[in-house]
Amino acid sequence: MGRVSISPRRSAVALAALTALLVSGCSDGPDRPRPTPTSPARSSAAPAPSESPAADPAARAAALVGTLSDEDLAGQVLMPYAYGSSATEVSAGSAAGNRALAGVDTPAEMVAKYRLGGVILVGFSADDPTSGNQATTNVDNPKQVRALTDGLRAAAGKLPAGAAPFLIGTDQEYGVVTRITDGVTLLPSPLAAGAAGNPALTEAAWRAAGAELAAMGINLDFAPVADVLVTRSTVIGSRSFGADPATASPQVAGAVRGLQAEGVGAAVKHFPGHGLSAEDSHTELPVIKQSRADLDRIAFPPFRAGIGAGAMAVMSAHLDVKAVDPGTPATFSRKLLTDVLRGQLGFQGVVITDGMNMAPAKKWSPGEAAVRALNAGNDLILMTPNVTQAYDGLRAALKDGSLPRARLVEAVTRVLTMKFRLAGRDTPALSTLDGADHRKAADDLATAAVTVLRGKCGGAVTGPVSVTSSGGRERTRKLLTEALTAAGVKVVPSGGTVVHLVGYGDGAKDLRADAAVTVAMDTPYVLSGAKSPTLMATYSSTRASMNGLAAVLAGKARPGGRSPVPVSGLPATTCRT
């Protein structure tokens, strides 16, 4: 896909025309006989996949849809998680989890039984605000992830829809939500990219990220976050590029371009904008009280930018948007997803639900929730809490007409179009992971993000330095110690110039009054109460961010970042451009 070979607009036109043709060929209704998976009959409404124009993903998708049974159609819109670090060999505990979720033992069996369109891989870090969403993890290291994704694709390749690449996604946002952390290049957080304010650096870094995801067999990233950080939200926080839509928008576009240049689809999230509320949609239904004019002015521009950059997917959010469809979570709102996202913002790609195992979506049974989400305009159902019930619910709704065949065919055609847009690239070797060029891209972005909010512009330390932190940050202290030493700064166990680190979840109690330098490694709001003569922000605690911080402290780099969120009593930077 070394840039998408067919424009989204042309693909959308072809998709609409061919989907209409397929739907018209299904006029007998949901009870008409359908081809069996073991012997798929060809539909007269579209040519066989092998006869489709190879350069047109929408045509290939529509042709393939014409061969699929009801069971295949229902499965293609499901993207659950599964238990186990291997597709075919799992522990007793993982097998028990899969049986409760889907009545099977292994991920490969889940793919085969439900003719799945994709699977999401999950795993959590200590600071992850989404870690309570499910108990499973699929990721240990790149080699294991690659073996898992190979096994999942082998299972999916045997399905009637197997001509289209299987979707394997994850939430690799970088920062606090980063599913795969070992053996890969870790970019600084989106908020750090917002502070750097250089979309070219963002695109280069996210291109490196895309190449590494592709090497592990992942072809869909549930990123970037397009939420504008209007509130001091702990669930969005540094996952956002900032509080100003004008500066966040080009960052979102850069991340989309970077990922998709390497054959990894970008799913811009969480539409229509989770940063407008501080509430956590994992546990409650946040209420978005802003006016429609505010949505247009503040929330929508980064989504427009991501769409304009060619984003293949948009994730809908569990948000109650009072100005558009009060009382209905956006995930289940036709007004928001069909009328606004598609009709007004012009998005023609795949709309994916946020996790259906989150509290607002569990108001309904898994089957009813899946049907409601599809009827609202979603095309992929993510992380249903029960695969069997969701699958059976979709088939029953198709049969009784509560899920129109045209809507399901349209959704599957969009999903398959995205899959074919992702096809045709060789999987990079694992040896490309964490290479020197990728680390440089991350370091360049992280260094450009370093911000001085109080104190002189750069060269903040002289003589011996001691690095302290709030509790539980020994790894980050070690990273900064190593980086400072490499930059020629002497680091001592105690005394000297104290550089104090604070990060995700820290507050006033975690500050150190005698620190010469206090550094915020997540949202910088905590700095408003710090007494240090020098206040700095990296917005992230990755190795790249500590390298950038060390370069600035040693006087080897200029701190050119500007805080992308307002901090009470402090300027965006003390450095003048």
Coordinates of C-alpha atoms in Angstrom, one line a residue:
M1 CA 0.0 0.0 0.0
G2 CA 3.0 2.3 0.0
R3 CA 0.5 5.2 -0.1
V4 CA -3.0 4.0 -0.7
S5 CA -3.3 3.0 -4.4
I6 CA -6.9 4.1 -4.7
S7 CA -8.3 7.3 -3.4
P8 CA -10.9 7.1 -0.5
R9 CA -13.4 9.0 -2.6
R10 CA -13.1 6.8 -5.7
S11 CA -13.2 3.7 -3.4
A12 CA -16.3 5.1 -1.7
V13 CA -18.1 5.6 -5.0
A14 CA -17.3 2.1 -6.2
L15 CA -18.3 0.7 -2.8
A16 CA -21.7 2.4 -2.9
A17 CA -22.5 1.3 -6.4
L18 CA -21.4 -2.3 -5.9
T19 CA -23.1 -2.6 -2.5
A20 CA -26.3 -1.4 -4.0
L21 CA -26.0 -4.0 -6.7
L22 CA -25.4 -6.7 -4.2
V23 CA -28.3 -5.6 -2.0
S24 CA -30.6 -5.6 -5.0
G25 CA -29.5 -9.1 -5.7
C26 CA -30.7 -10.1 -2.3
S27 CA -34.3 -9.1 -2.7
D28 CA -35.7 -12.4 -1.5
G29 CA -35.1 -11.3 2.1
P30 CA -33.2 -12.7 5.0
D31 CA -34.7 -16.2 4.8
R32 CA -33.5 -16.9 1.3
P33 CA -31.0 -19.8 1.0
R34 CA -27.4 -18.7 1.1
P35 CA -24.2 -20.5 0.0
T36 CA -22.6 -22.7 2.6
P37 CA -19.1 -22.0 3.8
T38 CA -17.7 -25.3 2.6
S39 CA -18.9 -24.8 -1.0
P40 CA -19.5 -21.1 -1.7
A41 CA -21.6 -20.4 -4.7
R42 CA -20.8 -17.4 -6.8
S43 CA -23.2 -14.5 -6.8
S44 CA -24.5 -13.4 -10.2
A45 CA -24.5 -9.8 -8.8
A46 CA -20.7 -9.5 -8.8
P47 CA -17.7 -11.3 -10.3
A48 CA -15.5 -13.7 -8.4
P49 CA -12.7 -12.1 -6.4
S50 CA -10.1 -13.5 -8.8
E51 CA -12.0 -11.7 -11.6
S52 CA -12.2 -8.4 -9.9
P53 CA -10.0 -5.5 -10.9
A54 CA -7.0 -6.0 -8.7
A55 CA -6.4 -2.3 -8.3
D56 CA -9.8 -1.5 -6.9
P57 CA -10.3 -2.7 -3.3
A58 CA -14.0 -1.7 -3.3
A59 CA -14.7 -3.9 -6.3
R60 CA -12.8 -6.8 -4.8
A61 CA -14.8 -6.3 -1.6
A62 CA -18.1 -6.2 -3.3
A63 CA -17.3 -9.3 -5.3
L64 CA -16.3 -11.2 -2.2
V65 CA -19.4 -10.2 -0.3
G66 CA -21.5 -11.7 -3.0
T67 CA -20.0 -15.2 -2.2
L68 CA -20.6 -15.0 1.6
S69 CA -23.3 -16.7 3.7
D70 CA -25.3 -15.1 6.4
E71 CA -23.0 -16.7 8.9
D72 CA -19.9 -15.2 7.2
L73 CA -21.5 -11.8 7.0
A74 CA -22.3 -11.8 10.7
G75 CA -18.8 -12.9 11.6
Q76 CA -17.0 -10.3 9.5
V77 CA -18.4 -7.4 11.6
L78 CA -17.1 -8.9 14.8
M79 CA -13.6 -8.1 16.3
P80 CA -13.4 -9.6 19.8
Y81 CA -10.5 -10.1 22.0
A82 CA -9.3 -13.6 22.9
Y83 CA -7.4 -15.2 25.7
G84 CA -3.9 -16.7 25.1
S85 CA -0.5 -15.7 23.8
S86 CA -0.7 -18.3 21.0
A87 CA -3.4 -18.9 18.4
T88 CA -3.5 -22.7 19.0
E89 CA -1.9 -23.5 22.3
V90 CA -3.2 -21.8 25.5
S91 CA -3.0 -22.3 29.2
A92 CA -5.9 -23.8 31.1
G93 CA -6.8 -20.4 32.4
S94 CA -6.9 -18.9 28.9
A95 CA -8.9 -21.8 27.6
A96 CA -11.4 -21.2 30.4
G97 CA -11.6 -17.6 29.5
N98 CA -12.2 -18.4 25.8
R99 CA -14.9 -20.9 26.7
A100 CA -16.7 -18.2 28.8
L101 CA -16.3 -15.7 26.0
A102 CA -17.0 -17.8 23.0
G103 CA -17.5 -21.5 23.8
V104 CA -14.1 -22.5 22.4
D105 CA -10.6 -23.2 23.8
T106 CA -8.3 -21.2 21.6
P107 CA -8.2 -18.0 19.6
A108 CA -7.9 -20.0 16.3
E109 CA -11.0 -21.9 17.1
M110 CA -12.8 -18.6 17.9
V111 CA -11.8 -17.3 14.4
A112 CA -13.0 -20.4 12.7
K113 CA -16.3 -20.9 14.6
Y114 CA -17.5 -17.3 14.2
R115 CA -15.9 -16.5 10.8
L116 CA -14.4 -13.4 12.5
G117 CA -13.4 -10.3 10.7
G118 CA -10.6 -9.6 13.1
V119 CA -9.2 -9.8 16.6
I120 CA -7.8 -7.2 18.9
L121 CA -4.7 -7.8 21.0
V122 CA -4.6 -6.4 24.5
G123 CA -2.0 -5.8 27.2
F124 CA -1.5 -3.1 29.9
S125 CA 1.0 -0.9 31.5
A126 CA 1.0 0.2 35.2
D127 CA -0.3 3.7 34.3
D128 CA -2.9 2.5 31.8
P129 CA -6.3 4.2 32.4
T130 CA -8.0 1.5 30.3
S131 CA -6.5 -1.5 32.2
G132 CA -9.8 -2.4 34.0
N133 CA -11.6 -3.0 30.7
Q134 CA -10.7 -6.8 30.5
A135 CA -8.5 -9.2 32.3
T136 CA -6.7 -10.8 29.3
T137 CA -3.3 -10.0 27.7
N138 CA -1.9 -11.3 24.4
V139 CA 1.4 -9.5 24.2
D140 CA 4.7 -10.5 25.8
N141 CA 7.3 -9.6 23.2
P142 CA 7.6 -9.0 19.4
K143 CA 8.5 -12.6 18.5
Q144 CA 5.5 -14.0 20.4
V145 CA 3.2 -11.4 18.9
R146 CA 4.4 -12.3 15.4
A147 CA 3.8 -16.0 16.0
L148 CA 0.3 -15.2 17.4
T149 CA -0.6 -13.1 14.4
D150 CA 0.7 -15.7 12.0
G151 CA -1.4 -18.3 13.7
L152 CA -4.5 -16.1 13.6
R153 CA -4.0 -15.4 9.9
A154 CA -3.6 -19.1 9.2
A155 CA -7.0 -19.8 10.8
A156 CA -8.7 -16.9 9.0
G157 CA -7.2 -17.9 5.7
K158 CA -9.3 -21.0 5.6
L159 CA -12.6 -19.0 5.9
P160 CA -14.7 -18.1 2.9
A161 CA -13.7 -14.5 3.4
G162 CA -10.0 -15.5 3.7
A163 CA -9.0 -13.8 0.4
A164 CA -9.1 -10.5 2.3
P165 CA -6.4 -10.0 4.9
F166 CA -7.5 -10.7 8.5
L167 CA -7.6 -7.6 10.7
I168 CA -5.4 -7.7 13.8
G169 CA -5.6 -4.6 15.8
T170 CA -4.3 -3.1 19.0
D171 CA -4.2 0.2 21.0
Q172 CA -0.7 1.3 20.3
E173 CA -1.2 5.0 21.1
Y174 CA 2.2 5.5 22.8
G175 CA 2.3 7.0 26.3
V176 CA 0.1 5.6 29.0
V177 CA -1.8 3.4 26.5
T178 CA 0.8 1.3 24.8
R179 CA 0.0 -2.4 24.5
I180 CA 3.4 -3.6 23.3
T181 CA 6.3 -2.1 25.2
D182 CA 9.2 -4.6 25.1
G183 CA 11.6 -4.8 22.2
V184 CA 10.0 -1.9 20.2
T185 CA 10.6 1.7 19.6
L186 CA 8.5 3.7 22.1
L187 CA 7.4 7.1 20.8
P188 CA 6.7 9.9 23.2
S189 CA 3.1 10.5 24.1
P190 CA 0.7 12.3 21.8
L191 CA 0.7 15.3 24.2
A192 CA 4.5 15.4 23.7
A193 CA 4.0 15.5 20.0
G194 CA 1.5 18.4 20.5
A195 CA 4.2 20.2 22.5
A196 CA 6.8 19.7 19.8
G197 CA 4.3 21.2 17.3
N198 CA 6.0 19.8 14.2
P199 CA 3.7 17.5 12.2
A200 CA 6.7 16.3 10.0
L201 CA 8.4 14.9 13.1
T202 CA 5.2 13.3 14.2
E203 CA 4.7 11.7 10.8
A204 CA 8.2 10.3 10.8
A205 CA 7.9 8.9 14.2
W206 CA 4.5 7.3 13.5
R207 CA 5.9 5.9 10.3
A208 CA 8.5 4.1 12.3
A209 CA 5.8 2.9 14.6
G210 CA 3.7 1.6 11.7
A211 CA 6.7 -0.3 10.3
E212 CA 7.2 -2.0 13.6
L213 CA 3.5 -2.9 14.0
A214 CA 3.5 -4.3 10.5
A215 CA 6.6 -6.4 11.4
M216 CA 4.6 -8.0 14.2
G217 CA 1.7 -8.8 12.0
I218 CA -0.6 -6.0 13.2
N219 CA -2.4 -4.1 10.4
L220 CA -4.8 -1.9 12.4
D221 CA -3.9 0.6 15.1
F222 CA -6.7 2.1 17.2
A223 CA -4.9 5.4 17.1
P224 CA -4.4 8.3 16.9
V225 CA -6.5 9.9 19.6
A226 CA -8.2 13.0 18.1
D227 CA -9.9 14.1 21.3
V228 CA -9.2 17.8 22.1
L229 CA -8.3 18.0 25.8
V230 CA -10.9 20.6 26.9
T231 CA -11.0 19.2 30.5
R232 CA -8.4 17.9 32.9
S233 CA -9.3 14.3 32.1
T234 CA -7.3 11.4 33.6
V235 CA -8.8 9.0 31.1
I236 CA -7.7 11.0 28.1
G237 CA -5.0 13.3 29.4
S238 CA -1.7 12.8 27.6
R239 CA -3.3 10.5 25.1
S240 CA -4.5 13.8 23.4
F241 CA -2.4 16.0 21.2
G242 CA -3.6 19.0 23.2
A243 CA -6.3 21.6 24.0
D244 CA -6.2 23.6 20.8
P245 CA -7.9 22.0 17.8
A246 CA -5.9 24.2 15.4
T247 CA -2.6 22.7 16.6
A248 CA -3.9 19.2 17.4
S249 CA -5.4 18.7 13.9
P250 CA -2.2 18.6 11.9
Q251 CA -0.7 16.2 14.5
V252 CA -3.6 13.8 14.0
A253 CA -3.1 14.0 10.3
G254 CA 0.6 13.4 10.6
A255 CA 0.1 10.3 12.7
V256 CA -2.5 8.9 10.2
R257 CA -0.1 9.5 7.3
G258 CA 2.8 7.9 9.1
L259 CA 0.9 4.7 10.1
Q260 CA -0.8 4.2 6.8
A261 CA 2.4 4.7 4.8
E262 CA 3.6 1.5 6.3
G263 CA 0.5 -0.5 5.6
V264 CA -1.2 -0.1 9.0
G265 CA -4.7 1.3 9.1
A266 CA -5.3 4.2 11.4
A267 CA -8.5 4.3 13.5
V268 CA -9.0 7.9 14.7
K269 CA -10.8 8.1 18.0
H270 CA -13.0 8.7 20.1
F271 CA -15.7 10.3 17.9
P272 CA -17.3 12.8 18.6
G273 CA -14.7 13.8 21.2
H274 CA -14.0 12.3 24.6
G275 CA -11.8 15.2 25.6
L276 CA -14.9 17.3 26.2
S277 CA -15.7 15.4 29.4
A278 CA -13.6 14.3 32.4
E279 CA -15.7 11.3 33.0
D280 CA -14.5 7.8 32.1
S281 CA -16.7 5.9 29.6
H282 CA -15.3 2.6 30.7
T283 CA -17.4 2.9 33.9
E284 CA -20.1 5.4 33.2
L285 CA -21.8 7.4 30.3
P286 CA -20.0 10.8 30.1
V287 CA -22.3 13.7 29.2
I288 CA -21.1 16.1 26.6
K289 CA -22.8 19.4 27.4
Q290 CA -21.2 21.7 24.8
S291 CA -23.3 23.3 22.2
R292 CA -23.4 22.1 18.6
A293 CA -21.4 25.2 17.6
D294 CA -18.7 24.2 20.1
L295 CA -18.6 20.7 18.7
D296 CA -18.0 22.1 15.2
R297 CA -15.4 24.5 16.4
I298 CA -13.5 22.4 19.0
A299 CA -14.2 18.7 18.8
F300 CA -14.6 18.0 15.1
P301 CA -11.5 19.7 13.5
P302 CA -9.0 16.9 14.4
F303 CA -11.4 14.3 13.1
R304 CA -11.8 16.2 9.9
A305 CA -8.0 16.4 9.7
G306 CA -7.7 12.6 10.2
I307 CA -10.3 12.0 7.6
G308 CA -8.7 14.4 5.2
A309 CA -5.4 12.5 5.7
G310 CA -7.1 9.3 4.5
A311 CA -7.8 7.6 7.8
M312 CA -9.3 4.2 7.1
A313 CA -11.3 4.0 10.3
V314 CA -13.0 6.1 13.0
M315 CA -13.9 4.8 16.4
S316 CA -17.2 5.8 17.9
A317 CA -17.4 6.6 21.6
H318 CA -19.8 5.9 24.4
L319 CA -20.7 9.6 25.0
D320 CA -24.1 11.3 25.6
V321 CA -24.0 14.3 23.3
K322 CA -26.8 16.5 24.4
A323 CA -26.6 18.9 21.5
V324 CA -27.2 16.2 18.9
D325 CA -28.9 13.1 20.3
P326 CA -29.5 13.5 24.1
G327 CA -29.7 10.3 26.1
T328 CA -28.3 8.0 23.4
P329 CA -24.6 7.0 23.5
A330 CA -22.8 8.1 20.3
T331 CA -22.0 4.5 19.6
F332 CA -25.7 3.8 19.2
S333 CA -26.7 7.2 17.6
R334 CA -27.6 7.2 14.0
K335 CA -27.8 11.0 14.2
L336 CA -24.1 11.2 15.1
L337 CA -22.6 8.4 13.1
T338 CA -24.7 8.5 9.9
D339 CA -25.9 12.0 9.8
V340 CA -22.9 13.9 11.2
L341 CA -19.8 11.7 10.8
R342 CA -20.8 10.4 7.3
G343 CA -23.2 13.1 6.1
Q344 CA -21.5 16.2 7.4
L345 CA -17.8 15.2 7.9
G346 CA -17.8 13.1 4.8
F347 CA -16.2 10.0 6.2
Q348 CA -16.6 7.0 3.9
G349 CA -14.4 4.4 5.7
V350 CA -15.0 1.9 8.5
V351 CA -16.7 3.0 11.7
I352 CA -15.6 0.9 14.7
T353 CA -17.3 0.8 18.1
D354 CA -15.3 1.5 21.2
G355 CA -15.2 -1.6 23.5
M356 CA -18.6 -3.1 23.8
N357 CA -17.6 -4.6 27.2
M358 CA -17.6 -1.0 28.6
A359 CA -20.4 -0.1 31.0
P360 CA -22.5 2.1 28.7
A361 CA -22.7 -0.6 26.0
K362 CA -23.6 -3.3 28.5
K363 CA -27.0 -1.6 29.0
W364 CA -28.2 -4.1 26.4
S365 CA -27.4 -7.8 25.9
P366 CA -24.4 -8.5 23.6
G367 CA -26.7 -9.4 20.7
E368 CA -29.0 -6.4 21.0
A369 CA -26.1 -4.1 21.5
A370 CA -24.4 -5.4 18.3
V371 CA -27.5 -4.9 16.3
R372 CA -28.1 -1.4 17.7
A373 CA -24.6 -0.4 16.9
L374 CA -24.7 -1.6 13.3
N375 CA -28.1 0.1 12.7
A376 CA -26.6 3.3 14.0
G377 CA -23.8 3.2 11.4
N378 CA -20.9 1.2 12.9
D379 CA -19.3 -1.4 10.7
L380 CA -17.2 -3.3 13.2
I381 CA -18.2 -4.4 16.7
L382 CA -15.2 -4.3 19.0
M383 CA -14.7 -6.4 22.1
T384 CA -18.2 -7.8 22.7
P385 CA -18.4 -9.3 26.2
N386 CA -19.9 -12.5 24.7
V387 CA -19.0 -13.6 21.1
T388 CA -21.6 -16.3 20.9
Q389 CA -24.5 -14.0 22.0
A390 CA -23.4 -11.2 19.7
Y391 CA -23.0 -13.6 16.7
D392 CA -26.3 -15.3 17.3
G393 CA -28.0 -11.9 17.9
L394 CA -26.8 -10.6 14.5
R395 CA -28.0 -13.7 12.7
A396 CA -31.4 -13.6 14.4
A397 CA -31.8 -9.9 13.6
L398 CA -30.9 -10.5 10.0
K399 CA -33.6 -13.2 9.9
D400 CA -36.4 -11.2 11.5
G401 CA -35.5 -8.0 9.6
S402 CA -34.5 -5.9 12.6
L403 CA -31.1 -5.7 11.0
P404 CA -31.7 -4.9 7.4
R405 CA -29.6 -6.9 4.9
A406 CA -28.6 -3.8 3.1
R407 CA -27.0 -2.4 6.3
L408 CA -25.1 -5.6 7.0
V409 CA -23.9 -5.9 3.4
E410 CA -22.8 -2.3 3.5
A411 CA -20.9 -2.8 6.7
V412 CA -19.1 -5.9 5.5
T413 CA -18.3 -4.3 2.2
R414 CA -16.6 -1.4 4.0
V415 CA -14.7 -3.8 6.2
L416 CA -13.5 -5.9 3.2
T417 CA -12.6 -2.7 1.3
M418 CA -10.4 -1.7 4.1
K419 CA -8.8 -5.1 4.3
F420 CA -8.0 -5.1 0.5
R421 CA -6.6 -1.6 0.9
L422 CA -4.2 -3.1 3.4
A423 CA -3.3 -6.1 1.2
G424 CA -0.3 -6.6 -1.0
R425 CA 2.6 -5.7 1.2
D426 CA 5.3 -8.0 2.5
T427 CA 5.6 -8.3 6.3
P428 CA 8.8 -6.6 7.4
A429 CA 11.3 -8.6 9.3
L430 CA 11.4 -8.5 13.1
S431 CA 15.0 -7.3 12.9
T432 CA 13.7 -3.9 11.9
L433 CA 12.2 -3.3 15.3
D434 CA 13.9 -0.7 17.5
G435 CA 16.4 0.1 14.8
A436 CA 18.7 3.1 14.9
D437 CA 16.6 5.1 12.4
H438 CA 13.4 4.4 14.4
R439 CA 15.0 5.4 17.6
K440 CA 16.2 8.6 16.0
A441 CA 12.7 9.5 14.8
A442 CA 11.4 9.0 18.4
D443 CA 14.3 10.9 19.9
D444 CA 13.9 13.8 17.5
L445 CA 10.2 14.2 18.4
A446 CA 10.8 13.8 22.1
T447 CA 13.6 16.3 22.2
A448 CA 11.5 18.9 20.3
A449 CA 8.7 18.4 22.9
V450 CA 10.8 19.3 26.0
T451 CA 9.3 22.5 27.4
V452 CA 10.5 25.0 30.0
L453 CA 7.6 26.6 31.9
R454 CA 9.7 28.4 34.5
G455 CA 13.4 29.1 34.5
K456 CA 16.0 29.9 31.9
C457 CA 15.7 28.5 28.4
G458 CA 18.0 25.4 28.4
G459 CA 21.2 24.3 30.2
A460 CA 19.4 24.0 33.5
V461 CA 22.0 22.0 35.5
T462 CA 25.6 22.4 36.3
G463 CA 27.8 20.1 38.5
P464 CA 26.6 16.8 40.0
V465 CA 23.0 15.9 39.6
S466 CA 20.8 13.6 41.6
V467 CA 17.6 12.2 40.1
T468 CA 14.6 11.7 42.3
S469 CA 11.0 10.8 41.6
S470 CA 7.6 10.1 43.1
G471 CA 7.2 6.4 44.1
G472 CA 7.5 3.5 41.7
R473 CA 9.5 5.2 39.0
E474 CA 12.8 3.5 39.4
R475 CA 12.9 2.5 35.7
T476 CA 12.5 6.1 34.5
R477 CA 15.0 7.4 37.0
K478 CA 17.5 4.8 35.6
L479 CA 16.7 5.9 32.0
L480 CA 17.4 9.6 32.8
T481 CA 20.5 8.7 34.8
E482 CA 21.9 6.8 31.8
A483 CA 21.0 9.6 29.4
L484 CA 22.5 12.3 31.6
T485 CA 25.7 10.3 32.0
A486 CA 25.9 9.8 28.2
A487 CA 25.4 13.5 27.8
G488 CA 28.4 14.2 30.1
V489 CA 26.5 15.2 33.2
K490 CA 27.8 13.6 36.5
V491 CA 25.0 11.8 38.4
V492 CA 25.3 11.2 42.1
P493 CA 23.1 9.1 44.5
S494 CA 22.1 12.2 46.5
G495 CA 22.8 15.9 46.9
G496 CA 23.9 18.2 44.1
T497 CA 21.3 19.6 41.8
V498 CA 18.1 17.7 42.4
V499 CA 16.0 16.9 39.3
H500 CA 12.6 15.5 40.5
L501 CA 10.3 13.6 38.2
V502 CA 6.5 13.4 38.5
G503 CA 4.2 11.4 36.2
Y504 CA 0.8 10.0 35.6
G505 CA -1.5 10.2 38.6
D506 CA 0.8 12.4 40.6
G507 CA -0.3 15.4 42.6
A508 CA 0.9 18.0 45.0
K509 CA 1.9 15.4 47.6
D510 CA 4.4 14.0 45.0
L511 CA 6.3 17.2 44.5
R512 CA 9.6 17.9 46.2
A513 CA 10.0 21.4 47.6
D514 CA 13.8 21.4 47.5
A515 CA 14.1 20.2 43.9
A516 CA 16.0 22.6 41.6
V517 CA 14.2 21.2 38.6
T518 CA 10.8 19.5 38.6
V519 CA 9.8 17.6 35.4
A520 CA 6.2 16.6 34.5
M521 CA 6.2 13.4 32.5
D522 CA 2.5 13.4 31.8
T523 CA 0.0 16.2 31.7
P524 CA 1.8 19.2 33.2
Y525 CA -1.0 20.6 35.4
V526 CA 0.8 19.4 38.6
L527 CA 3.6 22.0 37.9
S528 CA 1.2 24.8 38.9
G529 CA 1.9 23.9 42.6
A530 CA 5.7 23.2 42.3
K531 CA 8.2 25.5 44.0
S532 CA 11.3 24.6 41.9
P533 CA 13.0 27.5 40.2
T534 CA 13.0 25.5 37.0
L535 CA 9.9 23.7 35.8
M536 CA 10.0 21.5 32.7
A537 CA 7.7 19.0 30.9
T538 CA 8.4 16.0 28.7
Y539 CA 4.8 14.8 28.8
S540 CA 6.1 11.2 28.6
S541 CA 8.5 8.9 30.4
T542 CA 9.9 6.8 27.5
R543 CA 13.5 6.4 26.8
A544 CA 13.3 8.9 24.0
S545 CA 11.8 11.5 26.3
M546 CA 14.5 10.9 28.9
N547 CA 17.1 11.2 26.2
G548 CA 15.6 14.5 25.1
L549 CA 15.4 15.8 28.7
A550 CA 19.0 14.9 29.3
A551 CA 20.1 16.7 26.1
V552 CA 18.3 19.9 27.3
L553 CA 19.6 19.7 30.8
A554 CA 23.1 19.2 29.6
G555 CA 22.8 22.2 27.2
K556 CA 23.1 20.1 24.1
A557 CA 19.6 20.8 22.8
R558 CA 17.3 23.8 23.0
P559 CA 13.9 23.2 24.7
G560 CA 11.6 24.3 21.9
G561 CA 8.3 22.8 23.2
R562 CA 5.2 24.7 24.2
S563 CA 2.7 23.3 26.6
P564 CA -0.3 22.1 24.5
V565 CA -2.6 22.6 27.5
P566 CA -2.9 25.6 29.8
V567 CA -1.2 25.3 33.2
S568 CA -2.5 27.7 35.9
G569 CA -0.1 30.5 36.6
L570 CA 2.5 29.4 34.1
P571 CA 3.3 30.4 30.5
A572 CA 3.3 27.8 27.7
T573 CA 7.1 28.3 27.5
T574 CA 9.8 30.7 28.8
C575 CA 11.7 30.2 25.5
R576 CA 11.1 32.7 22.8
T577 CA 11.1 31.5 19.2

